[in-house]
PDB file of C-alpha atoms in Angstrom:
ATOM      1  CA  MET A   6      12.552  17.445 -10.609  1.00  0.00           C
ATOM      2  CA  ASP A   7       9.432  19.117  -8.848  1.00  0.00           C
ATOM      3  CA  ARG A   8       5.826  18.758  -9.174  1.00  0.00           C
ATOM      4  CA  ARG A   9       5.107  20.499 -12.697  1.00  0.00           C
ATOM      5  CA  GLU A  10       7.417  18.378 -14.397  1.00  0.00           C
ATOM      6  CA  ALA A  11       6.326  14.729 -12.443  1.00  0.00           C
ATOM      7  CA  LEU A  12       2.401  15.706 -13.827  1.00  0.00           C
ATOM      8  CA  MET A  13       4.002  16.503 -17.511  1.00  0.00           C
ATOM      9  CA  ILE A  14       5.536  13.232 -17.165  1.00  0.00           C
ATOM     10  CA  LEU A  15       2.585  11.200 -15.925  1.00  0.00           C
ATOM     11  CA  LYS A  16       0.481  12.990 -18.552  1.00  0.00           C
ATOM     12  CA  VAL A  17      -2.016  14.055 -15.655  1.00  0.00           C
ATOM     13  CA  LYS A  18      -3.201  17.899 -14.763  1.00  0.00           C
ATOM     14  CA  GLN A  19      -2.617  19.457 -11.927  1.00  0.00           C
ATOM     15  CA  ASP A  20      -5.503  18.866 -10.138  1.00  0.00           C
ATOM     16  CA  SER A  21      -5.544  15.080 -10.903  1.00  0.00           C
ATOM     17  CA  SER A  22      -6.656  13.133  -8.092  1.00  0.00           C
ATOM     18  CA  GLN A  23      -3.849  10.800  -6.723  1.00  0.00           C
ATOM     19  CA  GLU A  24      -5.867   7.791  -8.253  1.00  0.00           C
ATOM     20  CA  GLU A  25      -5.837   9.090 -11.295  1.00  0.00           C
ATOM     21  CA  ILE A  26      -2.372  10.030 -10.952  1.00  0.00           C
ATOM     22  CA  LYS A  27      -1.755   5.989  -9.899  1.00  0.00           C
ATOM     23  CA  THR A  28      -3.947   4.827 -12.661  1.00  0.00           C
ATOM     24  CA  SER A  29      -2.082   6.818 -15.730  1.00  0.00           C
ATOM     25  CA  TYR A  30       1.267   5.694 -13.702  1.00  0.00           C
ATOM     26  CA  ARG A  31       0.345   1.906 -14.398  1.00  0.00           C
ATOM     27  CA  LYS A  32      -0.672   2.336 -18.034  1.00  0.00           C
ATOM     28  CA  MET A  33       2.518   3.575 -18.598  1.00  0.00           C
ATOM     29  CA  VAL A  34       4.200   0.809 -16.652  1.00  0.00           C
ATOM     30  CA  LEU A  35       2.645  -1.981 -18.542  1.00  0.00           C
ATOM     31  CA  GLU A  36       3.579   0.615 -22.038  1.00  0.00           C
ATOM     32  CA  LEU A  37       6.996   0.931 -21.126  1.00  0.00           C
ATOM     33  CA  HIS A  38       8.289  -2.296 -19.152  1.00  0.00           C
ATOM     34  CA  PRO A  39      12.001  -3.227 -20.020  1.00  0.00           C
ATOM     35  CA  ASP A  40      10.877  -6.543 -20.859  1.00  0.00           C
ATOM     36  CA  LYS A  41       8.434  -5.220 -24.049  1.00  0.00           C
ATOM     37  CA  ASN A  42      11.018  -2.410 -24.869  1.00  0.00           C
ATOM     38  CA  LYS A  43      14.657  -3.430 -25.373  1.00  0.00           C
ATOM     39  CA  GLU A  44      16.264  -0.175 -27.012  1.00  0.00           C
ATOM     40  CA  ASN A  45      17.828   1.756 -24.136  1.00  0.00           C
ATOM     41  CA  TYR A  46      15.198   4.944 -24.778  1.00  0.00           C
ATOM     42  CA  GLU A  47      12.515   3.095 -23.421  1.00  0.00           C
ATOM     43  CA  ASP A  48      14.259   1.681 -20.058  1.00  0.00           C
ATOM     44  CA  THR A  49      14.788   5.199 -19.522  1.00  0.00           C
ATOM     45  CA  LYS A  50      11.574   6.404 -19.743  1.00  0.00           C
ATOM     46  CA  PHE A  51      10.624   3.975 -17.981  1.00  0.00           C
ATOM     47  CA  LYS A  52      13.100   4.754 -14.505  1.00  0.00           C
ATOM     48  CA  LYS A  53      11.665   8.444 -15.092  1.00  0.00           C
ATOM     49  CA  ILE A  54       7.884   7.518 -14.973  1.00  0.00           C
ATOM     50  CA  THR A  55       8.251   5.782 -11.912  1.00  0.00           C
ATOM     51  CA  GLU A  56      10.798   8.516 -10.563  1.00  0.00           C
ATOM     52  CA  ALA A  57       7.618  11.131 -10.988  1.00  0.00           C
ATOM     53  CA  TYR A  58       5.374   8.903  -9.558  1.00  0.00           C
ATOM     54  CA  ASN A  59       7.534   8.423  -6.587  1.00  0.00           C
ATOM     55  CA  PHE A  60       8.128  12.357  -6.445  1.00  0.00           C
ATOM     56  CA  LEU A  61       4.614  12.983  -6.535  1.00  0.00           C
ATOM     57  CA  LYS A  62       3.396   9.782  -3.868  1.00  0.00           C
ATOM     58  CA  LYS A  63       5.764  11.479  -1.303  1.00  0.00           C
ATOM     59  CA  ASN A  64       5.245  14.512  -1.073  1.00  0.00           C
ATOM     60  CA  GLU A  65       1.248  14.059  -1.392  1.00  0.00           C
ATOM     61  CA  VAL A  66       0.875  14.665   2.406  1.00  0.00           C
ATOM     62  CA  ASP A  67       2.512  18.191   2.165  1.00  0.00           C
ATOM     63  CA  LYS A  68      -0.035  18.688  -0.472  1.00  0.00           C
ATOM     64  CA  THR A  69      -2.679  18.253   1.299  1.00  0.00           C
ATOM     65  CA  ILE A  70      -1.284  20.598   4.158  1.00  0.00           C
ATOM     66  CA  HIS A  71      -0.532  23.513   1.788  1.00  0.00           C
ATOM     67  CA  HIS A  72      -4.467  23.496   0.526  1.00  0.00           C
ATOM     68  CA  GLN A  73      -5.766  23.189   4.485  1.00  0.00           C
ATOM     69  CA  THR A  74      -3.521  26.258   5.098  1.00  0.00           C
ATOM     70  CA  LYS A  75      -4.398  28.044   2.185  1.00  0.00           C
ATOM     71  CA  LYS A  76      -8.362  27.806   2.899  1.00  0.00           C
ATOM     72  CA  ASN A  77      -7.934  29.326   6.362  1.00  0.00           C
ATOM     73  CA  SER A  78      -9.125  32.884   6.703  1.00  0.00           C
ATOM     74  CA  GLY A  79      -8.534  35.545   8.851  1.00  0.00           C
ATOM     75  CA  ASN A  80      -5.701  35.098  11.785  1.00  0.00           C
ATOM     76  CA  GLN A  81      -6.958  32.000  13.045  1.00  0.00           C
ATOM     77  CA  ARG A  82      -4.166  29.644  12.732  1.00  0.00           C
ATOM     78  CA  VAL A  83      -4.645  25.885  11.149  1.00  0.00           C
ATOM     79  CA  LYS A  84      -3.179  23.189  13.082  1.00  0.00           C
ATOM     80  CA  PRO A  85      -1.177  20.456  10.504  1.00  0.00           C
ATOM     81  CA  LYS A  86      -2.382  17.209  10.872  1.00  0.00           C
ATOM     82  CA  PRO A  87       1.199  15.161  12.034  1.00  0.00           C
ATOM     83  CA  GLN A  88       3.531  14.148   9.156  1.00  0.00           C
ATOM     84  CA  TRP A  89       3.377  10.686   8.266  1.00  0.00           C
ATOM     85  CA  GLY A  90       0.516  10.026   9.944  1.00  0.00           C
ATOM     86  CA  ALA A  91       1.578  10.158  13.715  1.00  0.00           C
ATOM     87  CA  PRO A  92      -0.657  10.479  16.729  1.00  0.00           C
ATOM     88  CA  ASN A  93      -0.870  13.622  18.722  1.00  0.00           C
ATOM     89  CA  ASP A  94       0.565  11.710  21.908  1.00  0.00           C
ATOM     90  CA  GLY A  95       4.259  11.817  19.816  1.00  0.00           C
ATOM     91  CA  ASN A  96       4.497   7.657  19.984  1.00  0.00           C
ATOM     92  CA  ILE A  97       5.881   6.765  17.168  1.00  0.00           C
ATOM     93  CA  PRO A  98       3.583   3.310  14.859  1.00  0.00           C
ATOM     94  CA  GLU A  99       6.694   1.874  13.456  1.00  0.00           C
ATOM     95  CA  GLN A 100       4.720  -1.672  13.587  1.00  0.00           C
ATOM     96  CA  ASP A 101       2.364  -0.314  10.648  1.00  0.00           C
ATOM     97  CA  TRP A 102       5.140   1.515   8.292  1.00  0.00           C
ATOM     98  CA  SER A 103       3.534  -0.364   5.843  1.00  0.00           C
ATOM     99  CA  LYS A 104       0.603   1.941   4.876  1.00  0.00           C
ATOM    100  CA  TYR A 105       3.627   4.961   4.213  1.00  0.00           C
ATOM    101  CA  THR A 106       5.101   2.689   1.621  1.00  0.00           C
ATOM    102  CA  ARG A 107       2.391   0.150  -0.588  1.00  0.00           C
ATOM    103  CA  GLY A 108       2.004   3.118  -3.235  1.00  0.00           C
ATOM    104  CA  PHE A 109       5.654   3.135  -4.122  1.00  0.00           C
ATOM    105  CA  GLU A 110       5.474   0.695  -7.133  1.00  0.00           C
ATOM    106  CA  GLU A 111       8.928   0.647  -7.862  1.00  0.00           C
ATOM    107  CA  GLY A 112      11.272  -2.171  -9.829  1.00  0.00           C
ATOM    108  CA  ASP A 113      14.933  -0.147  -9.259  1.00  0.00           C
ATOM    109  CA  PRO A 114      16.447  -2.330  -6.755  1.00  0.00           C
ATOM    110  CA  ALA A 115      18.438   0.899  -5.441  1.00  0.00           C
ATOM    111  CA  PHE A 116      15.701   3.138  -5.277  1.00  0.00           C
ATOM    112  CA  TRP A 117      13.744   1.046  -3.633  1.00  0.00           C
ATOM    113  CA  LYS A 118      17.186   0.704  -0.528  1.00  0.00           C
ATOM    114  CA  GLU A 119      17.375   4.404  -0.302  1.00  0.00           C
ATOM    115  CA  TYR A 120      13.866   5.001  -0.016  1.00  0.00           C
ATOM    116  CA  GLU A 121      13.715   2.681   2.955  1.00  0.00           C
ATOM    117  CA  ARG A 122      16.639   4.064   4.327  1.00  0.00           C
ATOM    118  CA  LYS A 123      15.227   7.485   3.935  1.00  0.00           C
ATOM    119  CA  PHE A 124      11.967   6.620   5.095  1.00  0.00           C
ATOM    120  CA  TRP A 125      13.188   6.278   9.069  1.00  0.00           C
ATOM    121  CA  GLU A 126      15.353   9.519   8.581  1.00  0.00           C
ATOM    122  CA  ASP A 127      13.159  11.860   7.485  1.00  0.00           C
ATOM    123  CA  TYR A 128       9.924  10.037  10.015  1.00  0.00           C
ATOM    124  CA  ASN A 129      12.467  10.496  12.634  1.00  0.00           C
ATOM    125  CA  ALA A 130      13.400  14.157  11.779  1.00  0.00           C
ATOM    126  CA  ARG A 131       9.242  15.427  11.328  1.00  0.00           C
ATOM    127  CA  VAL A 132       8.051  13.569  14.425  1.00  0.00           C
ATOM    128  CA  ARG A 133      10.506  13.353  16.912  1.00  0.00           C
ATOM    129  CA  ALA A 134      12.319  16.150  17.058  1.00  0.00           C
ATOM    130  CA  ASP A 135      15.131  14.188  19.185  1.00  0.00           C
ATOM    131  CA  GLY A 136      15.086  11.319  16.898  1.00  0.00           C
ATOM    132  CA  LYS A 137      14.990   8.541  18.960  1.00  0.00           C
ATOM    133  CA  ASN A 138      13.173   5.672  18.817  1.00  0.00           C
ATOM    134  CA  GLY A 139      14.130   5.363  15.013  1.00  0.00           C
ATOM    135  CA  GLU A 140      13.685   1.995  13.577  1.00  0.00           C
ATOM    136  CA  TYR A 141      15.250   1.815  10.142  1.00  0.00           C
ATOM    137  CA  GLU A 142      16.786  -1.235  10.781  1.00  0.00           C
ATOM    138  CA  LYS A 143      13.583  -3.288  10.858  1.00  0.00           C
ATOM    139  CA  ALA A 144       9.812  -2.679  11.156  1.00  0.00           C
ATOM    140  CA  ARG A 145       7.766  -4.380  13.679  1.00  0.00           C
ATOM    141  CA  GLU A 146       5.863  -7.308  13.497  1.00  0.00           C
ATOM    142  CA  PRO A 147       2.664  -8.720  15.502  1.00  0.00           C
ATOM    143  CA  ASP A 148       3.780 -11.181  17.770  1.00  0.00           C
ATOM    144  CA  GLN A 149       1.564 -13.567  16.750  1.00  0.00           C
ATOM    145  CA  GLN A 150       1.790 -14.281  12.831  1.00  0.00           C
ATOM    146  CA  PRO A 151      -1.132 -15.427  10.950  1.00  0.00           C
ATOM    147  CA  ASP A 152      -0.400 -18.993   8.839  1.00  0.00           C
ATOM    148  CA  LEU A 153      -1.056 -16.756   4.836  1.00  0.00           C
ATOM    149  CA  ARG A 154      -0.968 -18.748   1.833  1.00  0.00           C
ATOM    150  CA  VAL A 155       0.701 -16.642  -0.720  1.00  0.00           C
ATOM    151  CA  ASP A 156       0.337 -17.238  -4.450  1.00  0.00           C
ATOM    152  CA  VAL A 157       1.629 -15.321  -7.944  1.00  0.00           C
ATOM    153  CA  ASP A 158      -0.965 -14.900 -10.402  1.00  0.00           C
ATOM    154  CA  LYS A 159       0.886 -15.756 -13.239  1.00  0.00           C
ATOM    155  CA  SER A 160      -1.090 -14.159 -15.765  1.00  0.00           C
ATOM    156  CA  LEU A 161      -1.135 -11.217 -14.229  1.00  0.00           C
ATOM    157  CA  CYS A 162       2.808 -10.971 -12.821  1.00  0.00           C
ATOM    158  CA  ILE A 163       5.128  -8.878 -15.649  1.00  0.00           C
ATOM    159  CA  GLY A 164       8.447  -8.948 -13.031  1.00  0.00           C
ATOM    160  CA  CYS A 165       8.713  -5.607 -11.934  1.00  0.00           C
ATOM    161  CA  CYS A 166      10.930  -7.229  -9.163  1.00  0.00           C
ATOM    162  CA  SER A 167       9.396  -5.171  -6.128  1.00  0.00           C
ATOM    163  CA  CYS A 168       8.140  -8.133  -4.323  1.00  0.00           C
ATOM    164  CA  GLU A 169      11.609  -9.803  -4.340  1.00  0.00           C
ATOM    165  CA  ILE A 170      13.067  -6.341  -3.175  1.00  0.00           C
ATOM    166  CA  ILE A 171      10.591  -5.905  -0.189  1.00  0.00           C
ATOM    167  CA  ALA A 172      10.613  -9.527   0.814  1.00  0.00           C
ATOM    168  CA  PRO A 173      13.427 -11.561  -0.580  1.00  0.00           C
ATOM    169  CA  GLY A 174      12.631 -14.440   1.829  1.00  0.00           C
ATOM    170  CA  VAL A 175       8.959 -14.970   0.525  1.00  0.00           C
ATOM    171  CA  PHE A 176       9.801 -14.189  -3.732  1.00  0.00           C
ATOM    172  CA  GLU A 177      12.160 -14.918  -6.151  1.00  0.00           C
ATOM    173  CA  ILE A 178      12.502 -13.103  -9.247  1.00  0.00           C
ATOM    174  CA  ASP A 179      14.097 -14.869 -12.529  1.00  0.00           C
ATOM    175  CA  LYS A 180      16.366 -12.178 -14.321  1.00  0.00           C
ATOM    176  CA  ASN A 181      17.875 -14.854 -16.674  1.00  0.00           C
ATOM    177  CA  SER A 182      14.066 -15.278 -17.744  1.00  0.00           C
ATOM    178  CA  ARG A 183      13.024 -13.081 -21.281  1.00  0.00           C
ATOM    179  CA  THR A 184       9.252 -13.846 -20.208  1.00  0.00           C
ATOM    180  CA  ASN A 185       6.808 -13.617 -17.907  1.00  0.00           C
ATOM    181  CA  PRO A 186       6.308 -14.743 -15.193  1.00  0.00           C
ATOM    182  CA  LYS A 187       9.158 -14.035 -13.427  1.00  0.00           C
ATOM    183  CA  SER A 188       8.418 -14.077  -9.453  1.00  0.00           C
ATOM    184  CA  LYS A 189       7.437 -17.038  -7.895  1.00  0.00           C
ATOM    185  CA  VAL A 190       7.108 -17.560  -4.242  1.00  0.00           C
ATOM    186  CA  ILE A 191       9.722 -19.841  -2.748  1.00  0.00           C
ATOM    187  CA  ASN A 192       8.486 -19.744   1.336  1.00  0.00           C
ATOM    188  CA  GLN A 193       5.287 -19.004   2.556  1.00  0.00           C
ATOM    189  CA  LYS A 194       6.955 -18.245   5.694  1.00  0.00           C
ATOM    190  CA  GLY A 195      10.261 -16.237   4.990  1.00  0.00           C
ATOM    191  CA  ALA A 196       8.579 -12.984   5.757  1.00  0.00           C
ATOM    192  CA  GLY A 197       6.317 -11.889   8.605  1.00  0.00           C
ATOM    193  CA  VAL A 198       2.321 -10.284   7.302  1.00  0.00           C
ATOM    194  CA  ASN A 199       3.482  -6.789   7.398  1.00  0.00           C
ATOM    195  CA  LYS A 200       6.275  -6.961   4.628  1.00  0.00           C
ATOM    196  CA  ILE A 201       4.237  -9.691   2.897  1.00  0.00           C
ATOM    197  CA  MET A 202       1.479  -7.419   2.514  1.00  0.00           C
ATOM    198  CA  ASN A 203       4.026  -4.400   2.000  1.00  0.00           C
ATOM    199  CA  ALA A 204       5.036  -6.667  -1.150  1.00  0.00           C
ATOM    200  CA  ALA A 205       1.320  -6.881  -2.330  1.00  0.00           C
ATOM    201  CA  GLN A 206       0.771  -4.089  -2.183  1.00  0.00           C
ATOM    202  CA  THR A 207       3.506  -2.352  -4.420  1.00  0.00           C
ATOM    203  CA  CYS A 208       2.896  -4.992  -7.325  1.00  0.00           C
ATOM    204  CA  PRO A 209       1.456  -2.397 -10.362  1.00  0.00           C
ATOM    205  CA  THR A 210      -0.797  -5.450 -11.534  1.00  0.00           C
ATOM    206  CA  LYS A 211      -2.152  -6.754  -8.516  1.00  0.00           C
ATOM    207  CA  ALA A 212      -0.429 -10.305  -8.825  1.00  0.00           C
ATOM    208  CA  ILE A 213       0.198 -11.270  -5.978  1.00  0.00           C
ATOM    209  CA  SER A 214      -2.758 -12.698  -3.345  1.00  0.00           C
ATOM    210  CA  VAL A 215      -2.906 -13.103  -0.127  1.00  0.00           C
ATOM    211  CA  GLU A 216      -5.369 -15.442   2.187  1.00  0.00           C
ATOM    212  CA  ASN A 217      -5.397 -16.300   5.880  1.00  0.00           C
ATOM    213  CA  ILE A 218      -5.401 -20.116   5.993  1.00  0.00           C
ATOM    214  CA  ARG A 219      -7.351 -20.834   9.292  1.00  0.00           C
ATOM    215  CA  THR A 220      -9.990 -17.513   8.533  1.00  0.00           C
ATOM    216  CA  LYS A 221     -10.258 -18.451   4.936  1.00  0.00           C
ATOM    217  CA  GLU A 222     -10.381 -14.454   4.870  1.00  0.00           C
ATOM    218  CA  LYS A 223      -8.810 -12.858   1.645  1.00  0.00           C
ATOM    219  CA  LEU A 224      -6.488 -10.136   2.591  1.00  0.00           C
ATOM    220  CA  PHE A 225      -4.930  -8.819  -0.667  1.00  0.00           C
ATOM    221  CA  PRO A 226      -6.641  -7.715  -3.284  1.00  0.00           C
ATOM    222  CA  TYR A 227      -9.351  -6.732  -0.777  1.00  0.00           C
TER     223      TYR A 227
END
């Protein structure tokens, strides 16, 4: 898949912003979700729009660098921003990896596992030529974990499965149910704050709320 094909699938223009692309994707997810459309044709279209969105999201950084270089005139050289938001000192920010994946609203378990694997492979290849300090097997959590209240809004849940894929110790999807909501919280402390926040941020309908019990701060939705 290339950018032109992905834009056509999501019915957006070449110069559309990432926010416009996300809005179109979420609208199509609601229209074509397999729970609402039992035909195999609709299920295939649902997977296709998800693939297109993830392609555009993954290539967003590269597009920014391309435009920055194109705007440069004469012989002046532009230093590209470090890939994946890496700092100039070469340190690897594994502890904040959720910000690289929060936009991937994917309901296909196989795709998500492949993406997580590829994430750390690509990260090591782009940021550290020697491949050291890879953290594919784990995403570092803070030593001091906040006490969180996690809830699923039943009126918003469409059972896209991303929460269970990311944080299976916290969320469970009733795959035998033919009606929504299918997702529920089974253990508030079943994962660290990074995984819980990542799961909440990937929900296309923002059905998951996260709150710091001690400070009463609402962490998500913002």
